[in-house]
Amino acid sequence: MGEKKEQQTHIPTRLNILFFIVFLFFAIIILRLAFVQLVEGEQYKHDLEKYSTRELPIAAPRGRILDANGEVIVSNKPVYTVTYVQDQNKNVNEEYVADKLAGILQGNEEKIGTDKELLKKALDLHATLPIAFDDKATNDLIAKLTPFLRKLPKAEQVNTLSDADLVKTSVMLGRPAKYTLDGTAQEKIKSNLKALLKTSQSTLDLKDVEDDELLKYAVQYNISFPLVLDGKTRDDLKKELKAELLALPEPERLKTRSDMDLLKYAAMFDVDVPLPLTNEQRQFQWRKMAILKEMRGYGTPSYIPRRVRVNISDKEMFKIEERRTELPGISVILEPIRQIHKDPDGTPFATHVLGYIKPINDSNLAKYTALGYNLSDRVGVTGLEDYYERQLKGKDGIMEIQVNKDSQTVEKNLKRAPQPGDDLVLAMDWRFQSKVEEALKETVERIKKDPSYPKSATEAHAVVMDVRTGDVLAMASYPDYDLNLQYDQKALTENYDKVIRNNEENKLIRGAYPPGSTAKPLGIMLALQEGLIGPNDTIYDPGYYIVGKNTKKYNWRLSGHGAVNARRTLQVSNNTYMYAMAMKLADVGYSKYGRSGYKQMFSVVDYYNAQFGLGVKTGVDLPGEKSGWFSPYQEIGNLADAFIGQYNSFTPMQLAQYCATIANGGLRLRPHLVKEVRKGTVDPKQLGPVLSVNEPEVLNRVDIDPKWIKLVQEGMHMATQGDGTASRTFRDLPFQVAAKTGTAQTGTGADNALIMAYAPYDNPKIAVAVVVPKSLKDGFHSTDASGPIARKILESYDEIYGMNATSQADQKGK
């Protein structure tokens, strides 16, 4: 019987077939992927890039500012704005576009700087200037550049240079120094400079000179100095210097370089080269560079529109629209800017109250971006616009846009509507504010034309407070300027030096003036509270008082006022009584602290000053308030000076708060301009609901017995009666006034005129402080300059509200 044949399995065959099928499947996939990648890759890439979604902010309307009656005094006005957006997939010649725009936007003239500044700006922007030197000018420039090039080391010599020579080479190439000199190096350079300058009879102040300036002097005068760099800094510097030196031409090759290249080297070596431009060409180039700078918008994402020019004319808008094909990336949009109320006669309004807005500057960029602001946003920089920035700033909307690969918008979708900022309602009535401004202007202009007054009398300041609530009813300075200029580049440029520069600072809260005799009410309250004298005790005034051992200090009336008590002192503004109080306070110091104990008494004066808001911030809702100016001297005579207001200096706002505190019986109230904040609304005729109210806030109750405050009130009332220093000023008014005048010496030959007053005397409502700096010659009284302003302010209040009315609120709309 034959052997049985072994049965074979079919599994290996089936596995092989399966593996082949899998292999075939993956081969097809790989081939398909290869086909997609290599053959159809561009098409898919195109399809992928066809639509891209971006989010653009929609600026929210800024909140309005309204007066106490609901009259809008700051609103938003739509204007044409030129914007530029980089095309993501097109290589736009931005300099060409800027050049075209500069030819259209001729209404906004830029301020012209020096040719050196223009060249530096062009180089910073990687732009060119249309410069064509003639042969002589070219050769002259080459002759100036050649010595600088010859002084530089060769690239191959860099490795052999000392650390000090490396830094000097860096400085010679116009690079920022950024190296710190130790004391030894600083002194060596300074001592060598002093020796060199002494022989050349040149003067140079080296006291506070920075290291980078010292290094420039070291290069200029070839002064050696010790310097040691760390290894990495040295290696990096060598590498950078080699690259820059290799890029520079040999002196013999300068003739082959373009005029713009030669100017680049001139800027590098700080060589001043007059540019062959006419005034018109120079103006055009400054305008072009300003436009190009805005178009470049360094630090701003490329898809965010950059504002190139705001508030252009209709004519300019039409010209841009006609040439859109020549201006890729340029658009003209409507956007709101601030519009400030003007008085009916066209004069400025509330300049130092309202403030203005500007684009975010570099120094505040990190702060505002951290708060969620866009780089293109505008923010308040002065006044209420600054202080209430967070309330006035609305919440931007978001427009979601889809663009194709050519950056063309395909679809828009409003993702979030913008929410307007909150509205501010002020305590001031624009009618009363205008009257205060008018009083300042009329008086200053009259004084300027009168030869009896010094030529230095050119300004005046006034603050009016409600003594019951702390409401600031008006505050103004003259001269002022129209805030609308801040939103018109041409007008701003034309008027800045002449109108704005010297009048921009808010001297109402930042200007410090010695209070003169307006300090006497406080000095008398101090004396009575400290028990230095009784309320009816008299001091005999022969016209002077001996301070210290033998210093004779005079009363303003050299013949003296005879016997005076506290009330009479305030009525006639007697100095001698105040000197006596100062010396009595000094005696307290002597008895407590010994020989120099009077020095301790300056702190007593400071304490009482602070009780009334003098020498401390008032807390007014405006940015940048100062505490005043404090004398560094503490001699016995200075203590006497403090009692007549010739020691420290205070702001007009502080004087108003001080006067209001006396008027209301000793409550120091925080002054505030904003009465309430309301939710913003898109309906210009409708106010939103109240979000917050600035209620009267008592900062402190003065540490003075009420009877001494009452005595001072009586003395200030007496100053407006009989032979009082303010009797002529407030004569024949239909209400009673309490006041204190002040004349403060400035050491310039012209004295400051001050007055503070409140009314009605028997039921105080408002306090007024007026300062007219450098407005008096010898022999003139403070009320000659400040009195007419104070009187006009009180009369205007009575005219609008009624001084004897039950409340100011009852008279609104009268």
mmCIF file of N, CA and C in Angstrom, residues 61-99:
data_model
loop_
_atom_site.group_PDB
_atom_site.id
_atom_site.type_symbol
_atom_site.label_atom_id
_atom_site.label_comp_id
_atom_site.label_asym_id
_atom_site.label_seq_id
_atom_site.Cartn_x
_atom_site.Cartn_y
_atom_site.Cartn_z
ATOM 1 N N PRO A 61 -18.656 104.920 19.871
ATOM 2 C CA PRO A 61 -18.773 106.364 20.098
ATOM 3 C C PRO A 61 -18.342 106.705 21.527
ATOM 4 N N ARG A 62 -17.542 107.729 21.663
ATOM 5 C CA ARG A 62 -17.091 108.149 22.978
ATOM 6 C C ARG A 62 -18.238 108.859 23.690
ATOM 7 N N GLY A 63 -18.269 108.695 25.011
ATOM 8 C CA GLY A 63 -19.328 109.327 25.789
ATOM 9 C C GLY A 63 -19.307 110.833 25.663
ATOM 10 N N ARG A 64 -20.468 111.443 25.788
ATOM 11 C CA ARG A 64 -20.583 112.894 25.689
ATOM 12 C C ARG A 64 -20.341 113.545 27.056
ATOM 13 N N ILE A 65 -20.121 114.858 27.018
ATOM 14 C CA ILE A 65 -20.020 115.643 28.246
ATOM 15 C C ILE A 65 -21.085 116.728 28.174
ATOM 16 N N LEU A 66 -21.926 116.784 29.214
ATOM 17 C CA LEU A 66 -23.054 117.714 29.230
ATOM 18 C C LEU A 66 -22.949 118.640 30.439
ATOM 19 N N ASP A 67 -23.542 119.822 30.319
ATOM 20 C CA ASP A 67 -23.522 120.725 31.458
ATOM 21 C C ASP A 67 -24.664 120.376 32.414
ATOM 22 N N ALA A 68 -24.816 121.166 33.466
ATOM 23 C CA ALA A 68 -25.794 120.848 34.514
ATOM 24 C C ALA A 68 -27.227 120.851 34.000
ATOM 25 N N ASN A 69 -27.483 121.548 32.895
ATOM 26 C CA ASN A 69 -28.827 121.621 32.331
ATOM 27 C C ASN A 69 -29.048 120.626 31.202
ATOM 28 N N GLY A 70 -28.077 119.760 30.966
ATOM 29 C CA GLY A 70 -28.223 118.780 29.903
ATOM 30 C C GLY A 70 -27.794 119.268 28.539
ATOM 31 N N GLU A 71 -27.196 120.471 28.459
ATOM 32 C CA GLU A 71 -26.684 120.975 27.188
ATOM 33 C C GLU A 71 -25.386 120.236 26.860
ATOM 34 N N VAL A 72 -25.306 119.711 25.639
ATOM 35 C CA VAL A 72 -24.109 118.957 25.238
ATOM 36 C C VAL A 72 -22.978 119.934 24.938
ATOM 37 N N ILE A 73 -21.862 119.774 25.634
ATOM 38 C CA ILE A 73 -20.724 120.669 25.404
ATOM 39 C C ILE A 73 -19.539 119.937 24.770
ATOM 40 N N VAL A 74 -19.546 118.610 24.824
ATOM 41 C CA VAL A 74 -18.569 117.821 24.064
ATOM 42 C C VAL A 74 -19.330 116.678 23.412
ATOM 43 N N SER A 75 -19.267 116.620 22.100
ATOM 44 C CA SER A 75 -19.982 115.578 21.369
ATOM 45 C C SER A 75 -19.046 114.957 20.340
ATOM 46 N N ASN A 76 -19.585 114.097 19.513
ATOM 47 C CA ASN A 76 -18.803 113.439 18.466
ATOM 48 C C ASN A 76 -19.267 113.928 17.103
ATOM 49 N N LYS A 77 -18.312 114.332 16.272
ATOM 50 C CA LYS A 77 -18.624 114.837 14.939
ATOM 51 C C LYS A 77 -18.002 113.915 13.895
ATOM 52 N N PRO A 78 -18.793 113.454 12.903
ATOM 53 C CA PRO A 78 -18.213 112.587 11.870
ATOM 54 C C PRO A 78 -17.319 113.381 10.920
ATOM 55 N N VAL A 79 -16.128 112.856 10.679
ATOM 56 C CA VAL A 79 -15.194 113.492 9.741
ATOM 57 C C VAL A 79 -14.602 112.427 8.834
ATOM 58 N N TYR A 80 -14.024 112.870 7.737
ATOM 59 C CA TYR A 80 -13.345 111.960 6.834
ATOM 60 C C TYR A 80 -11.930 111.681 7.342
ATOM 61 N N THR A 81 -11.607 110.396 7.401
ATOM 62 C CA THR A 81 -10.278 109.972 7.836
ATOM 63 C C THR A 81 -9.659 109.075 6.769
ATOM 64 N N VAL A 82 -8.395 109.348 6.458
ATOM 65 C CA VAL A 82 -7.656 108.518 5.502
ATOM 66 C C VAL A 82 -6.997 107.379 6.263
ATOM 67 N N THR A 83 -7.249 106.141 5.830
ATOM 68 C CA THR A 83 -6.644 104.975 6.473
ATOM 69 C C THR A 83 -5.843 104.172 5.450
ATOM 70 N N TYR A 84 -4.944 103.374 5.977
ATOM 71 C CA TYR A 84 -4.126 102.506 5.117
ATOM 72 C C TYR A 84 -4.064 101.121 5.735
ATOM 73 N N VAL A 85 -4.275 100.100 4.917
ATOM 74 C CA VAL A 85 -4.149 98.704 5.329
ATOM 75 C C VAL A 85 -3.186 98.016 4.366
ATOM 76 N N GLN A 86 -2.216 97.333 4.930
ATOM 77 C CA GLN A 86 -1.261 96.601 4.088
ATOM 78 C C GLN A 86 -1.961 95.473 3.341
ATOM 79 N N ASP A 87 -1.668 95.359 2.061
ATOM 80 C CA ASP A 87 -2.162 94.243 1.259
ATOM 81 C C ASP A 87 -1.251 93.051 1.521
ATOM 82 N N GLN A 88 -1.830 91.959 2.029
ATOM 83 C CA GLN A 88 -1.041 90.814 2.473
ATOM 84 C C GLN A 88 -0.289 90.126 1.335
ATOM 85 N N ASN A 89 -0.817 90.240 0.125
ATOM 86 C CA ASN A 89 -0.223 89.468 -0.968
ATOM 87 C C ASN A 89 0.262 90.339 -2.117
ATOM 88 N N LYS A 90 0.388 91.622 -1.848
ATOM 89 C CA LYS A 90 0.906 92.524 -2.872
ATOM 90 C C LYS A 90 2.051 93.328 -2.295
ATOM 91 N N ASN A 91 3.038 93.525 -3.109
ATOM 92 C CA ASN A 91 4.194 94.300 -2.701
ATOM 93 C C ASN A 91 3.936 95.763 -3.046
ATOM 94 N N VAL A 92 3.335 96.495 -2.096
ATOM 95 C CA VAL A 92 2.979 97.887 -2.344
ATOM 96 C C VAL A 92 4.172 98.788 -2.084
ATOM 97 N N ASN A 93 4.414 99.700 -2.986
ATOM 98 C CA ASN A 93 5.458 100.706 -2.808
ATOM 99 C C ASN A 93 4.878 101.817 -1.931
ATOM 100 N N GLU A 94 5.058 101.664 -0.629
ATOM 101 C CA GLU A 94 4.426 102.594 0.307
ATOM 102 C C GLU A 94 4.974 104.009 0.162
ATOM 103 N N GLU A 95 6.229 104.137 -0.174
ATOM 104 C CA GLU A 95 6.792 105.473 -0.347
ATOM 105 C C GLU A 95 6.135 106.181 -1.535
ATOM 106 N N TYR A 96 5.859 105.426 -2.584
ATOM 107 C CA TYR A 96 5.177 105.989 -3.753
ATOM 108 C C TYR A 96 3.777 106.467 -3.368
ATOM 109 N N VAL A 97 3.076 105.644 -2.594
ATOM 110 C CA VAL A 97 1.728 106.011 -2.154
ATOM 111 C C VAL A 97 1.789 107.257 -1.277
ATOM 112 N N ALA A 98 2.763 107.303 -0.358
ATOM 113 C CA ALA A 98 2.913 108.474 0.512
ATOM 114 C C ALA A 98 3.208 109.722 -0.296
ATOM 115 N N ASP A 99 4.000 109.568 -1.340
ATOM 116 C CA ASP A 99 4.329 110.696 -2.203
ATOM 117 C C ASP A 99 3.068 111.227 -2.901
#
